PDB file of C-alpha atoms in Angstrom:
ATOM      1  CA  MET A1313      79.093-119.106  20.754  1.00  0.00           C
ATOM      2  CA  ILE A1314      78.028-121.905  22.581  1.00  0.00           C
ATOM      3  CA  LYS A1315      74.252-119.945  23.160  1.00  0.00           C
ATOM      4  CA  SER A1316      73.772-119.779  19.735  1.00  0.00           C
ATOM      5  CA  GLU A1317      74.229-123.251  19.174  1.00  0.00           C
ATOM      6  CA  LEU A1318      71.578-123.996  21.998  1.00  0.00           C
ATOM      7  CA  ILE A1319      69.229-120.901  20.875  1.00  0.00           C
ATOM      8  CA  VAL A1320      69.525-122.451  16.845  1.00  0.00           C
ATOM      9  CA  ARG A1321      68.720-125.946  18.833  1.00  0.00           C
ATOM     10  CA  ALA A1322      65.849-124.798  20.503  1.00  0.00           C
ATOM     11  CA  VAL A1323      64.314-123.064  17.304  1.00  0.00           C
ATOM     12  CA  HIS A1324      64.812-126.832  15.485  1.00  0.00           C
ATOM     13  CA  TRP A1325      62.866-128.660  18.453  1.00  0.00           C
ATOM     14  CA  ILE A1326      60.410-125.974  18.234  1.00  0.00           C
ATOM     15  CA  GLU A1327      59.575-125.802  14.699  1.00  0.00           C
ATOM     16  CA  ARG A1328      59.652-129.523  14.472  1.00  0.00           C
ATOM     17  CA  PHE A1329      57.442-129.865  17.665  1.00  0.00           C
ATOM     18  CA  ARG A1330      55.150-127.641  16.062  1.00  0.00           C
ATOM     19  CA  LYS A1331      55.008-129.727  12.624  1.00  0.00           C
ATOM     20  CA  ILE A1332      54.444-132.955  15.041  1.00  0.00           C
ATOM     21  CA  ILE A1333      51.637-131.148  16.524  1.00  0.00           C
ATOM     22  CA  ILE A1334      49.698-130.176  13.817  1.00  0.00           C
ATOM     23  CA  TRP A1335      50.162-134.157  12.188  1.00  0.00           C
ATOM     24  CA  ILE A1336      48.524-135.361  15.637  1.00  0.00           C
ATOM     25  CA  ILE A1337      45.754-132.945  15.383  1.00  0.00           C
ATOM     26  CA  LEU A1338      45.257-134.076  11.375  1.00  0.00           C
ATOM     27  CA  ILE A1339      45.361-137.721  12.016  1.00  0.00           C
ATOM     28  CA  ILE A1340      42.666-137.124  14.882  1.00  0.00           C
ATOM     29  CA  ILE A1341      40.623-135.191  12.701  1.00  0.00           C
ATOM     30  CA  ILE A1342      40.648-138.171  10.437  1.00  0.00           C
ATOM     31  CA  ALA A1343      40.083-140.917  12.598  1.00  0.00           C
ATOM     32  CA  ALA A1344      37.541-139.073  14.357  1.00  0.00           C
ATOM     33  CA  SER A1345      35.663-138.706  10.502  1.00  0.00           C
ATOM     34  CA  LEU A1346      35.837-142.703  10.177  1.00  0.00           C
ATOM     35  CA  VAL A1347      34.815-143.413  12.999  1.00  0.00           C
ATOM     36  CA  TYR A1348      32.153-140.815  12.959  1.00  0.00           C
ATOM     37  CA  ILE A1349      30.548-142.541   9.938  1.00  0.00           C
ATOM     38  CA  LYS A1350      30.045-145.699  12.188  1.00  0.00           C
ATOM     39  CA  ALA A1351      29.565-143.380  14.815  1.00  0.00           C
ATOM     40  CA  ASP A1352      25.459-145.054  15.275  1.00  0.00           C
ATOM     41  CA  LEU A1353      26.770-148.271  15.720  1.00  0.00           C
ATOM     42  CA  LEU A1354      28.895-147.007  18.422  1.00  0.00           C
ATOM     43  CA  ILE A1355      26.112-145.429  20.274  1.00  0.00           C
ATOM     44  CA  ASN A1356      23.536-148.782  20.034  1.00  0.00           C
ATOM     45  CA  ILE A1357      26.472-150.462  21.365  1.00  0.00           C
ATOM     46  CA  LEU A1358      27.468-147.413  24.705  1.00  0.00           C
ATOM     47  CA  THR A1359      23.336-147.723  25.253  1.00  0.00           C
ATOM     48  CA  LYS A1360      23.199-151.442  25.844  1.00  0.00           C
ATOM     49  CA  PRO A1361      23.602-151.327  29.715  1.00  0.00           C
ATOM     50  CA  LEU A1362      20.751-148.867  29.865  1.00  0.00           C
ATOM     51  CA  ASN A1363      18.641-151.698  29.394  1.00  0.00           C
ATOM     52  CA  GLY A1364      15.903-150.102  26.583  1.00  0.00           C
ATOM     53  CA  ILE A1365      15.639-146.530  29.183  1.00  0.00           C
ATOM     54  CA  PRO A1366      15.921-143.708  26.325  1.00  0.00           C
ATOM     55  CA  LEU A1367      18.209-140.844  25.885  1.00  0.00           C
ATOM     56  CA  HIS A1368      16.962-137.242  25.694  1.00  0.00           C
ATOM     57  CA  PHE A1369      18.495-134.187  24.150  1.00  0.00           C
ATOM     58  CA  MET A1370      17.580-131.016  26.366  1.00  0.00           C
ATOM     59  CA  THR A1371      18.893-128.301  23.636  1.00  0.00           C
ATOM     60  CA  PRO A1372      18.902-128.598  19.572  1.00  0.00           C
ATOM     61  CA  SER A1373      22.392-129.452  19.290  1.00  0.00           C
ATOM     62  CA  GLU A1374      23.164-131.465  22.029  1.00  0.00           C
ATOM     63  CA  GLY A1375      22.540-134.921  19.968  1.00  0.00           C
ATOM     64  CA  LEU A1376      24.929-133.739  17.233  1.00  0.00           C
ATOM     65  CA  MET A1377      27.087-132.958  19.741  1.00  0.00           C
ATOM     66  CA  ALA A1378      27.137-136.573  21.671  1.00  0.00           C
ATOM     67  CA  LYS A1379      27.673-137.429  18.848  1.00  0.00           C
ATOM     68  CA  ILE A1380      30.564-135.930  17.283  1.00  0.00           C
ATOM     69  CA  LYS A1381      32.152-136.272  20.980  1.00  0.00           C
ATOM     70  CA  ILE A1382      31.867-140.261  20.491  1.00  0.00           C
ATOM     71  CA  SER A1383      33.386-139.492  16.853  1.00  0.00           C
ATOM     72  CA  PHE A1384      36.154-137.580  18.907  1.00  0.00           C
ATOM     73  CA  LEU A1385      37.413-139.714  21.594  1.00  0.00           C
ATOM     74  CA  GLY A1386      36.824-142.825  18.980  1.00  0.00           C
ATOM     75  CA  GLY A1387      39.078-140.466  17.002  1.00  0.00           C
ATOM     76  CA  ILE A1388      41.500-140.499  20.114  1.00  0.00           C
ATOM     77  CA  VAL A1389      42.085-144.295  20.763  1.00  0.00           C
ATOM     78  CA  VAL A1390      42.290-145.114  17.113  1.00  0.00           C
ATOM     79  CA  ALA A1391      44.620-143.122  16.735  1.00  0.00           C
ATOM     80  CA  SER A1392      46.792-143.458  19.688  1.00  0.00           C
ATOM     81  CA  PRO A1393      49.311-145.648  18.171  1.00  0.00           C
ATOM     82  CA  PHE A1394      49.999-143.464  15.085  1.00  0.00           C
ATOM     83  CA  ILE A1395      50.636-140.239  17.966  1.00  0.00           C
ATOM     84  CA  ILE A1396      53.098-142.745  19.923  1.00  0.00           C
ATOM     85  CA  PHE A1397      54.896-143.342  16.473  1.00  0.00           C
ATOM     86  CA  LEU A1398      55.495-139.572  15.760  1.00  0.00           C
ATOM     87  CA  ILE A1399      56.011-138.868  19.598  1.00  0.00           C
ATOM     88  CA  ILE A1400      58.890-141.623  18.731  1.00  0.00           C
ATOM     89  CA  ARG A1401      60.029-140.158  15.650  1.00  0.00           C
ATOM     90  CA  PHE A1402      59.703-136.523  17.171  1.00  0.00           C
ATOM     91  CA  THR A1403      62.357-137.727  19.771  1.00  0.00           C
ATOM     92  CA  GLY A1404      64.362-139.522  17.597  1.00  0.00           C
ATOM     93  CA  PRO A1405      67.915-137.977  17.784  1.00  0.00           C
ATOM     94  CA  ILE A1406      67.469-139.262  22.068  1.00  0.00           C
ATOM     95  CA  LEU A1407      66.309-142.569  21.246  1.00  0.00           C
ATOM     96  CA  THR A1408      69.025-145.098  20.600  1.00  0.00           C
ATOM     97  CA  LYS A1409      67.990-147.617  16.759  1.00  0.00           C
ATOM     98  CA  LYS A1410      67.619-150.351  19.646  1.00  0.00           C
ATOM     99  CA  ILE A1411      65.196-148.570  21.471  1.00  0.00           C
ATOM    100  CA  LYS A1412      63.195-147.307  18.633  1.00  0.00           C
ATOM    101  CA  ILE A1413      62.630-150.726  17.685  1.00  0.00           C
ATOM    102  CA  LEU A1414      61.470-151.801  21.071  1.00  0.00           C
ATOM    103  CA  LEU A1415      58.906-148.912  21.099  1.00  0.00           C
ATOM    104  CA  ILE A1416      57.497-149.351  17.753  1.00  0.00           C
ATOM    105  CA  PHE A1417      57.398-153.426  17.245  1.00  0.00           C
ATOM    106  CA  ILE A1418      56.548-154.386  20.996  1.00  0.00           C
ATOM    107  CA  ILE A1419      55.591-151.301  23.741  1.00  0.00           C
ATOM    108  CA  ILE A1420      53.338-149.757  21.214  1.00  0.00           C
ATOM    109  CA  PRO A1421      51.549-152.856  20.117  1.00  0.00           C
ATOM    110  CA  LEU A1422      51.280-154.255  23.751  1.00  0.00           C
ATOM    111  CA  SER A1423      49.974-151.188  25.341  1.00  0.00           C
ATOM    112  CA  SER A1424      47.248-150.601  22.833  1.00  0.00           C
ATOM    113  CA  ILE A1425      46.063-154.576  23.639  1.00  0.00           C
ATOM    114  CA  LEU A1426      46.381-153.580  26.921  1.00  0.00           C
ATOM    115  CA  PHE A1427      44.444-150.136  26.912  1.00  0.00           C
ATOM    116  CA  PHE A1428      41.682-152.306  24.449  1.00  0.00           C
ATOM    117  CA  GLY A1429      41.399-155.118  26.815  1.00  0.00           C
ATOM    118  CA  GLY A1430      40.410-152.392  29.830  1.00  0.00           C
ATOM    119  CA  LEU A1431      37.646-150.855  27.527  1.00  0.00           C
ATOM    120  CA  CYS A1432      36.481-154.158  26.665  1.00  0.00           C
ATOM    121  CA  PHE A1433      36.776-155.269  30.375  1.00  0.00           C
ATOM    122  CA  GLY A1434      34.990-152.043  32.048  1.00  0.00           C
ATOM    123  CA  TYR A1435      32.178-152.031  28.747  1.00  0.00           C
ATOM    124  CA  ILE A1436      31.451-155.921  30.049  1.00  0.00           C
ATOM    125  CA  LEU A1437      31.964-156.288  33.756  1.00  0.00           C
ATOM    126  CA  VAL A1438      31.826-152.422  34.914  1.00  0.00           C
ATOM    127  CA  ILE A1439      29.049-150.438  33.176  1.00  0.00           C
ATOM    128  CA  PRO A1440      26.567-152.747  33.420  1.00  0.00           C
ATOM    129  CA  SER A1441      26.368-152.701  37.132  1.00  0.00           C
ATOM    130  CA  THR A1442      27.296-149.469  37.912  1.00  0.00           C
ATOM    131  CA  ILE A1443      24.892-148.061  35.434  1.00  0.00           C
ATOM    132  CA  GLN A1444      21.535-150.185  37.448  1.00  0.00           C
ATOM    133  CA  PHE A1445      22.770-149.237  40.422  1.00  0.00           C
ATOM    134  CA  LEU A1446      23.006-145.793  39.956  1.00  0.00           C
ATOM    135  CA  ILE A1447      19.303-145.637  38.457  1.00  0.00           C
ATOM    136  CA  ALA A1448      18.315-148.080  40.729  1.00  0.00           C
ATOM    137  CA  CYS A1449      19.016-145.215  43.343  1.00  0.00           C
ATOM    138  CA  GLY A1450      17.316-142.629  41.664  1.00  0.00           C
ATOM    139  CA  THR A1451      14.069-144.134  40.683  1.00  0.00           C
ATOM    140  CA  GLU A1452      12.924-145.152  44.131  1.00  0.00           C
ATOM    141  CA  PHE A1453      11.761-140.989  44.206  1.00  0.00           C
ATOM    142  CA  MET A1454      12.670-139.899  40.510  1.00  0.00           C
ATOM    143  CA  ASP A1455      12.136-140.961  36.736  1.00  0.00           C
ATOM    144  CA  PRO A1456      14.983-141.129  35.442  1.00  0.00           C
ATOM    145  CA  ILE A1457      15.712-138.467  32.014  1.00  0.00           C
ATOM    146  CA  LEU A1458      19.323-138.909  31.246  1.00  0.00           C
ATOM    147  CA  SER A1459      20.949-136.557  28.747  1.00  0.00           C
ATOM    148  CA  ALA A1460      22.751-138.050  26.291  1.00  0.00           C
ATOM    149  CA  ASN A1461      25.277-135.782  26.673  1.00  0.00           C
ATOM    150  CA  GLN A1462      26.001-136.674  30.154  1.00  0.00           C
ATOM    151  CA  TYR A1463      25.365-140.365  29.909  1.00  0.00           C
ATOM    152  CA  PHE A1464      28.367-140.632  26.999  1.00  0.00           C
ATOM    153  CA  SER A1465      30.788-138.360  28.658  1.00  0.00           C
ATOM    154  CA  PHE A1466      29.990-140.703  32.485  1.00  0.00           C
ATOM    155  CA  ILE A1467      30.743-143.631  30.029  1.00  0.00           C
ATOM    156  CA  VAL A1468      33.802-142.741  27.898  1.00  0.00           C
ATOM    157  CA  THR A1469      35.118-141.314  31.709  1.00  0.00           C
ATOM    158  CA  LEU A1470      34.427-144.633  33.133  1.00  0.00           C
ATOM    159  CA  LEU A1471      35.926-146.842  30.304  1.00  0.00           C
ATOM    160  CA  PHE A1472      38.850-144.156  30.058  1.00  0.00           C
ATOM    161  CA  CYS A1473      40.131-145.136  33.164  1.00  0.00           C
ATOM    162  CA  VAL A1474      39.670-148.738  33.601  1.00  0.00           C
ATOM    163  CA  GLY A1475      41.667-148.469  30.307  1.00  0.00           C
ATOM    164  CA  LEU A1476      44.433-146.410  31.864  1.00  0.00           C
ATOM    165  CA  ILE A1477      44.110-148.951  34.924  1.00  0.00           C
ATOM    166  CA  PHE A1478      44.958-151.807  32.441  1.00  0.00           C
ATOM    167  CA  GLU A1479      48.534-150.044  31.185  1.00  0.00           C
ATOM    168  CA  LEU A1480      49.986-150.579  34.773  1.00  0.00           C
ATOM    169  CA  PRO A1481      52.318-153.488  33.264  1.00  0.00           C
ATOM    170  CA  ILE A1482      53.118-150.832  30.830  1.00  0.00           C
ATOM    171  CA  ILE A1483      53.704-148.145  33.680  1.00  0.00           C
ATOM    172  CA  LEU A1484      55.852-149.939  36.138  1.00  0.00           C
ATOM    173  CA  ILE A1485      58.270-151.518  33.429  1.00  0.00           C
ATOM    174  CA  ALA A1486      59.038-147.645  32.285  1.00  0.00           C
ATOM    175  CA  LEU A1487      59.194-146.429  36.015  1.00  0.00           C
ATOM    176  CA  SER A1488      61.828-149.656  36.452  1.00  0.00           C
ATOM    177  CA  ARG A1489      64.333-149.088  33.648  1.00  0.00           C
ATOM    178  CA  ILE A1490      64.973-145.362  34.493  1.00  0.00           C
ATOM    179  CA  GLY A1491      65.651-146.873  38.178  1.00  0.00           C
ATOM    180  CA  ILE A1492      62.634-145.276  39.941  1.00  0.00           C
ATOM    181  CA  ILE A1493      61.626-148.567  41.125  1.00  0.00           C
ATOM    182  CA  THR A1494      63.030-152.827  41.388  1.00  0.00           C
ATOM    183  CA  SER A1495      61.131-155.949  41.326  1.00  0.00           C
ATOM    184  CA  ASN A1496      62.010-156.134  45.420  1.00  0.00           C
ATOM    185  CA  ILE A1497      60.291-152.827  45.925  1.00  0.00           C
ATOM    186  CA  LEU A1498      57.074-154.241  43.834  1.00  0.00           C
ATOM    187  CA  LYS A1499      57.314-157.225  45.848  1.00  0.00           C
ATOM    188  CA  LYS A1500      57.681-155.410  49.354  1.00  0.00           C
ATOM    189  CA  LYS A1501      54.502-153.268  48.141  1.00  0.00           C
ATOM    190  CA  ARG A1502      52.326-156.271  47.188  1.00  0.00           C
ATOM    191  CA  LYS A1503      50.173-155.914  50.206  1.00  0.00           C
ATOM    192  CA  VAL A1504      49.839-151.983  49.553  1.00  0.00           C
ATOM    193  CA  ALA A1505      49.193-152.361  45.750  1.00  0.00           C
ATOM    194  CA  ILE A1506      46.932-155.323  46.441  1.00  0.00           C
ATOM    195  CA  LEU A1507      45.162-152.580  48.460  1.00  0.00           C
ATOM    196  CA  LEU A1508      45.303-149.748  46.339  1.00  0.00           C
ATOM    197  CA  SER A1509      43.619-151.800  43.520  1.00  0.00           C
ATOM    198  CA  PHE A1510      41.030-152.647  45.295  1.00  0.00           C
ATOM    199  CA  ILE A1511      40.487-148.381  46.202  1.00  0.00           C
ATOM    200  CA  SER A1512      40.754-147.347  42.695  1.00  0.00           C
ATOM    201  CA  ILE A1513      38.538-149.832  41.610  1.00  0.00           C
ATOM    202  CA  ALA A1514      36.124-148.263  44.199  1.00  0.00           C
ATOM    203  CA  LEU A1515      36.575-145.015  43.052  1.00  0.00           C
ATOM    204  CA  VAL A1516      35.783-145.688  39.655  1.00  0.00           C
ATOM    205  CA  ALA A1517      32.789-147.698  40.261  1.00  0.00           C
ATOM    206  CA  PRO A1518      31.397-147.898  43.507  1.00  0.00           C
ATOM    207  CA  ALA A1519      28.176-150.086  42.837  1.00  0.00           C
ATOM    208  CA  LEU A1520      29.639-153.129  42.052  1.00  0.00           C
ATOM    209  CA  ASP A1521      28.417-156.116  43.822  1.00  0.00           C
ATOM    210  CA  ALA A1522      30.891-158.679  46.299  1.00  0.00           C
ATOM    211  CA  PHE A1523      31.301-161.136  43.439  1.00  0.00           C
ATOM    212  CA  THR A1524      31.589-158.851  40.542  1.00  0.00           C
ATOM    213  CA  PHE A1525      34.301-156.597  42.655  1.00  0.00           C
ATOM    214  CA  ILE A1526      36.627-159.029  43.289  1.00  0.00           C
ATOM    215  CA  LEU A1527      36.130-160.513  39.521  1.00  0.00           C
ATOM    216  CA  VAL A1528      37.170-156.663  38.198  1.00  0.00           C
ATOM    217  CA  THR A1529      40.287-156.265  40.543  1.00  0.00           C
ATOM    218  CA  MET A1530      41.586-159.867  39.597  1.00  0.00           C
ATOM    219  CA  PRO A1531      43.145-158.584  36.546  1.00  0.00           C
ATOM    220  CA  ILE A1532      44.696-155.369  38.258  1.00  0.00           C
ATOM    221  CA  ILE A1533      46.592-158.150  40.906  1.00  0.00           C
ATOM    222  CA  VAL A1534      47.558-160.119  37.891  1.00  0.00           C
ATOM    223  CA  LEU A1535      48.538-157.385  35.619  1.00  0.00           C
ATOM    224  CA  TYR A1536      51.044-156.332  38.945  1.00  0.00           C
ATOM    225  CA  GLU A1537      52.217-159.708  39.133  1.00  0.00           C
ATOM    226  CA  LEU A1538      53.001-160.238  35.295  1.00  0.00           C
ATOM    227  CA  SER A1539      54.953-156.376  35.634  1.00  0.00           C
ATOM    228  CA  ILE A1540      57.014-157.947  38.935  1.00  0.00           C
ATOM    229  CA  TRP A1541      58.131-160.652  36.892  1.00  0.00           C
ATOM    230  CA  SER A1542      58.678-158.811  33.593  1.00  0.00           C
ATOM    231  CA  ILE A1543      61.072-156.682  35.470  1.00  0.00           C
ATOM    232  CA  VAL A1544      62.681-159.880  37.053  1.00  0.00           C
ATOM    233  CA  LEU A1545      63.881-160.812  33.664  1.00  0.00           C
ATOM    234  CA  LEU A1546      64.655-157.715  32.261  1.00  0.00           C
ATOM    235  CA  GLU A1547      67.187-157.344  35.637  1.00  0.00           C
ATOM    236  CA  LYS A1548      69.077-160.612  35.306  1.00  0.00           C
ATOM    237  CA  ASN A1549      69.369-159.779  31.573  1.00  0.00           C
ATOM    238  CA  ASP A1550      70.834-156.450  32.593  1.00  0.00           C
ATOM    239  CA  GLY A1551      73.037-158.938  35.144  1.00  0.00           C
ATOM    240  CA  ARG A1552      74.374-160.795  32.364  1.00  0.00           C
ATOM    241  CA  LYS A1553      75.189-158.138  30.067  1.00  0.00           C
ATOM    242  CA  LYS A1554      77.415-156.313  33.041  1.00  0.00           C
ATOM    243  CA  SER A1555      79.206-159.667  33.605  1.00  0.00           C
ATOM    244  CA  LYS A1556      80.332-159.533  30.249  1.00  0.00           C
TER     245      LYS A1556
END
């Protein structure tokens, strides 16, 4: 009897999960289609760090594929809040009403703001110096002929990495809520965190000069400190609830 109930529940969850996947795919397609309409504007923005160096396509379809790739990845970014909302609804039976409200009205908007902030930060500070450095290294003995497809893949990957780095507070707070870390652990590991932030930026953008490198790492350190004090406040709130 118990086994049959488990099988029925498993089938029900698989069916719901299949519907969620279909909805996610449809939302991404719709968002990508909307982004495609303004793809030329997005391409102009992303090519500004090249300072007039032209892009080339090596195959007849590469120009179209680069445009589709930008639209698809832009669609994922635009659709991400809706995708997270669907996942929350899918896990509805597991999550309490209070947690769902917290996720929908605080976590999703905050994570979206942080991610878009990371994209803007990467575009303004990280990409220009990185592109200039890499092209300067090559022009000493070669003439640059840049593939549009490869260039946009590089730019999108770089921006995506910086955007994920800016999600640090959400990740740390989530880990604290499930008991993996505490504010005391983060305080003790502060020096390690600063070192890791330097390493992560060096890996993502090795071409930054000393001043820009410090300027880029400062927001990560600030986000880390904000995470610590947010967790401290949450722990104090948990302590008050237990005392009652």
